[in-house]
Tab-separated table of C-alpha atoms in Angstrom:
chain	number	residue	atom	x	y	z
Z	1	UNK	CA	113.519	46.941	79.946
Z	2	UNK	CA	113.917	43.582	81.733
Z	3	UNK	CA	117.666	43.822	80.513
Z	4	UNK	CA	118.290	46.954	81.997
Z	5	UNK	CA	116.301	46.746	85.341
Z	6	UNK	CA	118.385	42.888	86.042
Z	7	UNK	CA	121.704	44.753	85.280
Z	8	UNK	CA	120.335	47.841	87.737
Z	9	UNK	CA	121.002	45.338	90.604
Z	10	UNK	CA	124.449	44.838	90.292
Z	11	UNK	CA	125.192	48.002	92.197
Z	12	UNK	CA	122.451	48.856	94.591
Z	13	UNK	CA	121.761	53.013	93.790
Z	14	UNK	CA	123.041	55.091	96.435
Z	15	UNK	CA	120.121	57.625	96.561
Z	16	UNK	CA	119.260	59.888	99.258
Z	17	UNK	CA	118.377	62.752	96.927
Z	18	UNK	CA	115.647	65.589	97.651
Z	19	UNK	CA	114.000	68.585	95.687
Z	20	UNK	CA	114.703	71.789	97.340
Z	21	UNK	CA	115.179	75.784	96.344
Z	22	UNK	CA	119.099	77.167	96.444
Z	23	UNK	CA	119.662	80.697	97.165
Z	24	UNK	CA	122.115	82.357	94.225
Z	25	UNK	CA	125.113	83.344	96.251
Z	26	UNK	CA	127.847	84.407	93.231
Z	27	UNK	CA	127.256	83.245	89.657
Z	28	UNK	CA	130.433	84.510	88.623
Z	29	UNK	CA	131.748	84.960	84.771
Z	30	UNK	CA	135.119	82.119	84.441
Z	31	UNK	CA	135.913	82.952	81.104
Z	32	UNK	CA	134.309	83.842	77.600
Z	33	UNK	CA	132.746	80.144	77.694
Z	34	UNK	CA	132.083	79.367	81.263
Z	35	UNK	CA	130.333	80.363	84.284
Z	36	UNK	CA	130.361	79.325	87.937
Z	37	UNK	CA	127.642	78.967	89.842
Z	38	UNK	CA	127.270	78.985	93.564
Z	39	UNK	CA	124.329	78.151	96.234
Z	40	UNK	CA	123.208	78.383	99.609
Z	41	UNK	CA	121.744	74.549	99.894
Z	42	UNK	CA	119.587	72.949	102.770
Z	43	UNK	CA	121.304	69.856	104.391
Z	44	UNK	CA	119.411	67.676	102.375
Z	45	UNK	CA	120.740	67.736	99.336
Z	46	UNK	CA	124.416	67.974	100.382
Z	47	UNK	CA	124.669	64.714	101.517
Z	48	UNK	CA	126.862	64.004	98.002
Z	49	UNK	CA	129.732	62.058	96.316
Z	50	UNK	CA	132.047	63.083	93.686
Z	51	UNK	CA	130.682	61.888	90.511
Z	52	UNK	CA	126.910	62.778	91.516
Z	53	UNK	CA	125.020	64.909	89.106
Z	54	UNK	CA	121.756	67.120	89.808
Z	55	UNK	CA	118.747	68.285	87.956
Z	56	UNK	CA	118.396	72.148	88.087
Z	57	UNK	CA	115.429	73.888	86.999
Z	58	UNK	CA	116.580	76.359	84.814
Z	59	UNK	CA	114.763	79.502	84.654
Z	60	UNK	CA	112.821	80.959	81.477
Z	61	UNK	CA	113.553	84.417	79.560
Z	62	UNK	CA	112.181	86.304	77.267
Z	63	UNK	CA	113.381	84.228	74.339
Z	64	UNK	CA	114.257	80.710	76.234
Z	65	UNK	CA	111.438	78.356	78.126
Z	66	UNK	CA	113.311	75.224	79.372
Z	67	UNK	CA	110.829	72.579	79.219
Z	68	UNK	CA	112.799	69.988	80.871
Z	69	UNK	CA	115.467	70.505	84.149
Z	70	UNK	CA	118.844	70.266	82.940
Z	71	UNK	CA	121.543	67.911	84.510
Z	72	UNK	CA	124.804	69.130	85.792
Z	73	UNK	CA	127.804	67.528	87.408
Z	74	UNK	CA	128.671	69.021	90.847
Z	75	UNK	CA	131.682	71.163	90.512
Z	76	UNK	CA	132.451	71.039	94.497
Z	77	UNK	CA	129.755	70.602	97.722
Z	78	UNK	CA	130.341	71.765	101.452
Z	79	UNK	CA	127.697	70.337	103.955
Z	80	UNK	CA	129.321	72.388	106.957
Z	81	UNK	CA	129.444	75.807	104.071
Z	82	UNK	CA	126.058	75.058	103.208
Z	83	UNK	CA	127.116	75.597	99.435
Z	84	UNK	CA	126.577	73.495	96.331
Z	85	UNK	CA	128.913	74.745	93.225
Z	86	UNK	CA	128.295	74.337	89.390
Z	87	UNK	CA	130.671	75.253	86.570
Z	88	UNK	CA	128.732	75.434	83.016
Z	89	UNK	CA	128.964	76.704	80.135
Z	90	UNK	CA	126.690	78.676	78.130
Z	91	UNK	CA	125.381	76.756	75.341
Z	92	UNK	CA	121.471	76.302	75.562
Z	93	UNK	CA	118.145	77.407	76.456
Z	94	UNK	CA	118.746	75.599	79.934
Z	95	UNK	CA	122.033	77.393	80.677
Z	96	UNK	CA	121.222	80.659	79.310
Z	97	UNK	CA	118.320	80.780	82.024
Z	98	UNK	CA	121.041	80.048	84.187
Z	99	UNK	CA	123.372	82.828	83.384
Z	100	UNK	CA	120.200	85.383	84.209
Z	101	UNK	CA	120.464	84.548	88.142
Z	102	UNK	CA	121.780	86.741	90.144
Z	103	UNK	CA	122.763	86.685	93.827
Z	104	UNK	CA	119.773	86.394	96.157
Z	105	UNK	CA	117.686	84.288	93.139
Z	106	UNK	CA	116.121	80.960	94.142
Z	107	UNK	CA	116.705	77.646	91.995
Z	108	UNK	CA	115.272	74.473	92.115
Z	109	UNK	CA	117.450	71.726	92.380
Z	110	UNK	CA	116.898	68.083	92.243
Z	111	UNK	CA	119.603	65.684	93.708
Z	112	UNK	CA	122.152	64.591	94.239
Z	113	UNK	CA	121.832	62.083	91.545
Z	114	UNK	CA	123.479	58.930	90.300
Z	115	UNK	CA	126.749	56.935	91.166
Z	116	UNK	CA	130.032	58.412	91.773
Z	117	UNK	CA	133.334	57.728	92.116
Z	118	UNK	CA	135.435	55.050	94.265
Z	119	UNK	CA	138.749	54.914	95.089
Z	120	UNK	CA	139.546	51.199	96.124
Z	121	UNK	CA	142.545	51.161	98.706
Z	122	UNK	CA	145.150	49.990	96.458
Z	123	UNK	CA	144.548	52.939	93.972
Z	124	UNK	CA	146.995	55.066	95.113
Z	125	UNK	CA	148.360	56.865	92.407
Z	126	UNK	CA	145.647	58.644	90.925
Z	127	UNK	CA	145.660	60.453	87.193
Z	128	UNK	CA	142.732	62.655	86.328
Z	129	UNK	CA	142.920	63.611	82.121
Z	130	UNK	CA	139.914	66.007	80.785
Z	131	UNK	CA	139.069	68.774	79.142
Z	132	UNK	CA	136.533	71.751	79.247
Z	133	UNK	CA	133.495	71.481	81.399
Z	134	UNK	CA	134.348	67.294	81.694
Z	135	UNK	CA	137.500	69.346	84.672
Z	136	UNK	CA	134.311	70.029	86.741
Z	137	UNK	CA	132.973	66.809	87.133
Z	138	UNK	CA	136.811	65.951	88.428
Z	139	UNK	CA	136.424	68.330	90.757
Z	140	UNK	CA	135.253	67.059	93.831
Z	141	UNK	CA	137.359	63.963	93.252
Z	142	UNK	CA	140.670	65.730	93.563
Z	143	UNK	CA	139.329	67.222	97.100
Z	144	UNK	CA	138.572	63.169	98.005
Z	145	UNK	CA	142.425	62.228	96.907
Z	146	UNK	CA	143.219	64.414	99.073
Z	147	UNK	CA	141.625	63.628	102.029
Z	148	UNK	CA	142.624	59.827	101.597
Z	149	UNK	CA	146.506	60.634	101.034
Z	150	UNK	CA	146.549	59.896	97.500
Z	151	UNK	CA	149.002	60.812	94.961
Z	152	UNK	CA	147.141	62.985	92.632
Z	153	UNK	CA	148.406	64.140	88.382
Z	154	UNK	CA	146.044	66.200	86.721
Z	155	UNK	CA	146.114	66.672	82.964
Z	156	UNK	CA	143.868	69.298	81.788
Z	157	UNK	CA	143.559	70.410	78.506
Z	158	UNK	CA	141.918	73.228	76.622
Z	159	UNK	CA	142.107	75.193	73.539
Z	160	UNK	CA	144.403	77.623	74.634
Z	161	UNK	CA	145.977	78.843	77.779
Z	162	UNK	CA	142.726	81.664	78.552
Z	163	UNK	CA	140.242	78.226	78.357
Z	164	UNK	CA	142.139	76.184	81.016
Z	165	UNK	CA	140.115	76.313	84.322
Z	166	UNK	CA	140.066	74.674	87.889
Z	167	UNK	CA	143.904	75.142	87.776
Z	168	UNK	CA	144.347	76.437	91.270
Z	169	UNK	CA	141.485	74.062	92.750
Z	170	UNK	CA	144.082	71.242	91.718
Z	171	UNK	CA	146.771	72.291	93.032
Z	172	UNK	CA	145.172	73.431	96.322
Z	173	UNK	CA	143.928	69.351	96.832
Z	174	UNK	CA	147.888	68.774	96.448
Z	175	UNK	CA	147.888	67.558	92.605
Z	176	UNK	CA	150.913	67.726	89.987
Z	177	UNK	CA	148.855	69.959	88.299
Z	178	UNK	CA	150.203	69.228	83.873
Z	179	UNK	CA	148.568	72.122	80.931
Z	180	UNK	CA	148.163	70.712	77.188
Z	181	UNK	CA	146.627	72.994	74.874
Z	182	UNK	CA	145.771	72.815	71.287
Z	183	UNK	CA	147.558	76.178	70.894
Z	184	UNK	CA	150.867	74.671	71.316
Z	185	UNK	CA	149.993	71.177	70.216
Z	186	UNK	CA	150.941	69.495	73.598
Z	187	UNK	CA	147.251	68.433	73.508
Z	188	UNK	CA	147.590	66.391	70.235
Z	189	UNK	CA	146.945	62.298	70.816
Z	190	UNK	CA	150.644	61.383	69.818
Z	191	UNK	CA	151.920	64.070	72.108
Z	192	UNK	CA	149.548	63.184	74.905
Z	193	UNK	CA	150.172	59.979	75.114
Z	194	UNK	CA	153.622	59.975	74.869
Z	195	UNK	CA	152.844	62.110	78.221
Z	196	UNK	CA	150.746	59.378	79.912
Z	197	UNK	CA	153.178	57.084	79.153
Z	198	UNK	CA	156.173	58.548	80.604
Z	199	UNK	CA	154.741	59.586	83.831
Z	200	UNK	CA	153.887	55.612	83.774
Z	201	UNK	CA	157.057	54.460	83.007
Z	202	UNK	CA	158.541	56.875	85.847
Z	203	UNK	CA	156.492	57.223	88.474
Z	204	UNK	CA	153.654	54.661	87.829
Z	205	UNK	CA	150.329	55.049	87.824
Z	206	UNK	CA	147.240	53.180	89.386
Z	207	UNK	CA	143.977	54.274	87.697
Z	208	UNK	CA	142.902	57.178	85.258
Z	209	UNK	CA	140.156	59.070	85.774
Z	210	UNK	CA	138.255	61.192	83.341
Z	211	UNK	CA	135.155	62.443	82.006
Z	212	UNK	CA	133.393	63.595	78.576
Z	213	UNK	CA	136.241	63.267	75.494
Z	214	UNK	CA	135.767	60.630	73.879
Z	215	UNK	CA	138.904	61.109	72.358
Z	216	UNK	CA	140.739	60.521	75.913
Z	217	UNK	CA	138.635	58.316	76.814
Z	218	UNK	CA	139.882	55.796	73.949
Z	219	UNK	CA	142.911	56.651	74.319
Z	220	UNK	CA	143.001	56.070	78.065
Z	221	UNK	CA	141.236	52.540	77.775
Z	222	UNK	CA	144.380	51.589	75.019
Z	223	UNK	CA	146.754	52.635	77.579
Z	224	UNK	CA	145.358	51.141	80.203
Z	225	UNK	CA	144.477	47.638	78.342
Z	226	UNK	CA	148.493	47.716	77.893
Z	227	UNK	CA	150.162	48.474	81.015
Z	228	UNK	CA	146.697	46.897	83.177
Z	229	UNK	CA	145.928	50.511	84.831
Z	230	UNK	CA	141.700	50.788	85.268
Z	231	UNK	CA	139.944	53.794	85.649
Z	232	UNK	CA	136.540	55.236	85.928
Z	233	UNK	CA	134.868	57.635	83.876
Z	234	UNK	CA	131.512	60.088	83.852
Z	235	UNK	CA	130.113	59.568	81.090
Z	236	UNK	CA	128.096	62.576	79.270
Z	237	UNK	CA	124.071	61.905	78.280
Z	238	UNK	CA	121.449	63.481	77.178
Z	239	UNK	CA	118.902	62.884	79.804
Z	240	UNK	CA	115.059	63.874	80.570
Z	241	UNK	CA	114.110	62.488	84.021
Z	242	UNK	CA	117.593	61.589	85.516
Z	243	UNK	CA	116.010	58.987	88.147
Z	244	UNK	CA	116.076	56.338	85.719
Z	245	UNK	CA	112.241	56.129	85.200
Z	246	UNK	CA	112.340	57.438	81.417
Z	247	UNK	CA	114.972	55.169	79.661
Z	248	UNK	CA	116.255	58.192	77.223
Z	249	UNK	CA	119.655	57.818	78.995
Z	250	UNK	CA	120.258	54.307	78.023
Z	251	UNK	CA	123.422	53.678	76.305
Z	252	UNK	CA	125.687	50.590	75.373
Z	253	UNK	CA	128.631	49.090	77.559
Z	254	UNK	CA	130.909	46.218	77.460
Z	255	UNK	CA	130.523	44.071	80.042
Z	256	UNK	CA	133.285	40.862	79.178
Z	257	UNK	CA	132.133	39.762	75.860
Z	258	UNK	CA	128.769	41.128	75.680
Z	259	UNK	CA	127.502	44.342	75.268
Z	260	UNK	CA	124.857	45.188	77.745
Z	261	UNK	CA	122.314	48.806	77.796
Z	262	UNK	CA	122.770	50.643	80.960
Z	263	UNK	CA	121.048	53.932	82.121
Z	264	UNK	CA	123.556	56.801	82.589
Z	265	UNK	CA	121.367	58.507	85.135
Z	266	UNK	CA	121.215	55.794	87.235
Z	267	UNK	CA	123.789	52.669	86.810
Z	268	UNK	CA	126.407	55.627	85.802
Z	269	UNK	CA	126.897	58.466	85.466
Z	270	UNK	CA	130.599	56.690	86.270
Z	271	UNK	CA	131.644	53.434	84.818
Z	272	UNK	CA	134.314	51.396	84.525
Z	273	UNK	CA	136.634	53.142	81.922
Z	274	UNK	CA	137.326	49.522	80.024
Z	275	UNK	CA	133.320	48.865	79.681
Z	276	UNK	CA	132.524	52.614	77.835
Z	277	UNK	CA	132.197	52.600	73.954
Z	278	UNK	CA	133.431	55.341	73.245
């Protein structure tokens, strides 16, 4: 505990986060896995980051009771909209409540949560590599690249060509938008990083960016321990509380030659790509 709560100072939280109730506008069906959810939000919770996570209180049915809120990665935010997005998919007690709302339900939300992204000046060419549901979490960080005049690659892979998503939300921020698929094998870890590596060797990149494979993830950290290209990553957790009060995030990190316990909820849910065993 002493570890952990010492280490918490390194990077003072940036919490401003409040409970409140979203109005359901859409909760619209993405695919045969996913889901996206959107809300009318008070001001108060809007104030967020890409990165930033919140706690939803999913609702019960007839067969599901969630006991505890569920946390979920913000798939895009608009103060001036009023409207708070989540992509899911449908996998649990939690998110089966979810799927149940329909447009003019209330949900109680809990956030935003947790440390997000940066994008230091001299990152300027940006390349975000996920799959699945770990594309939402990217989200909100394309529409940032944007705004800041970065050079933005996306890689997104997926099963097949039906399961890739957030496609057209990449290329609207401006990104060299790049499918790999298991389907066709383009996905595979020699053929992706054969990939990676060319658009280094051509164009250069400054820092990856990616969230929930750990398969990527290694495979970015190797690539960027060779060529000297950090990154960030949102790491995925199991979590109960998500203010950092309950510990049940805690995972380890490398931090230089030690390895160190940090709370996902709270240090995280983004690290440094090179300190995440993975």
């Amino acid at each position: 505990m002493n570890a952990i709560a010492k280490d918490a100072t390194l990077t003072p939280p940036r919490y401003r986060c409040a409970e409140a109730l979203g109005v359901v506008r859409t909760n619209q069906v993405v695919n045969t896995d996913y889901r996206l959810l959107t809300l009318d939000a008070p001001p108060e919770v809007l104030d967020c980051a890409p990165g930033q996570f919140f706690q939803l209180l999913c609702p019960g049915t007839d067969d599901d009771q969630p006991f505890l809120r569920r946390p979920m990665s913000i798939y895009d935010f608009d103060a001036q909209a009023g409207s708070l997005r989540f992509l899911y998919k449908v996998t649990g007690a939690g998110t089966r409540g979810l799927a149940t709302l329909r447009a003019g339900d209330r949900l109680n939300v809990l956030g935003p949560l947790g440390q997000g992204f940066t994008m230091p000046d001299n990152w300027q060419r940006l390349m975000l590599v996920a799959r699945g549901v770990g594309l939402a979490t990217l989200a909100p960080l394309a529409r940032l690249a944007q705004a800041r005049g970065r050079q933005l690659t996306a890689i997104c892979s997926a099963r097949a060509p039906e399961f890739v998503m957030s496609l057209e939300h990449f290329r609207n921020c401006g990104a060299e938008v790049i499918v790999v698929t298991d389907s066709d094998g383009s996905s595979a870890p020699d053929a992706l990083r054969a990939l990676i590596e060319g658009r280094i060797a051509s164009g250069g990149v400054d820092a990856f960016y990616t969230c929930g494979s750990a398969r990527i993830a290694r495979m970015l950290q190797d690539i960027g321990a060779a060529h000297g290209i950090p990154g960030e990553i949102a790491v995925e957790q199991q979590m109960a509380c998500g203010l950092g009060m309950c510990q049940a995030c805690v995972r380890p990190f490398r931090d230089g030659d030690k390895i160190v316990h940090r709370r996902v909820c709270r240090e995280g849910p983004v690290f440094p790509l090179a300190g995440v065993v993975a």
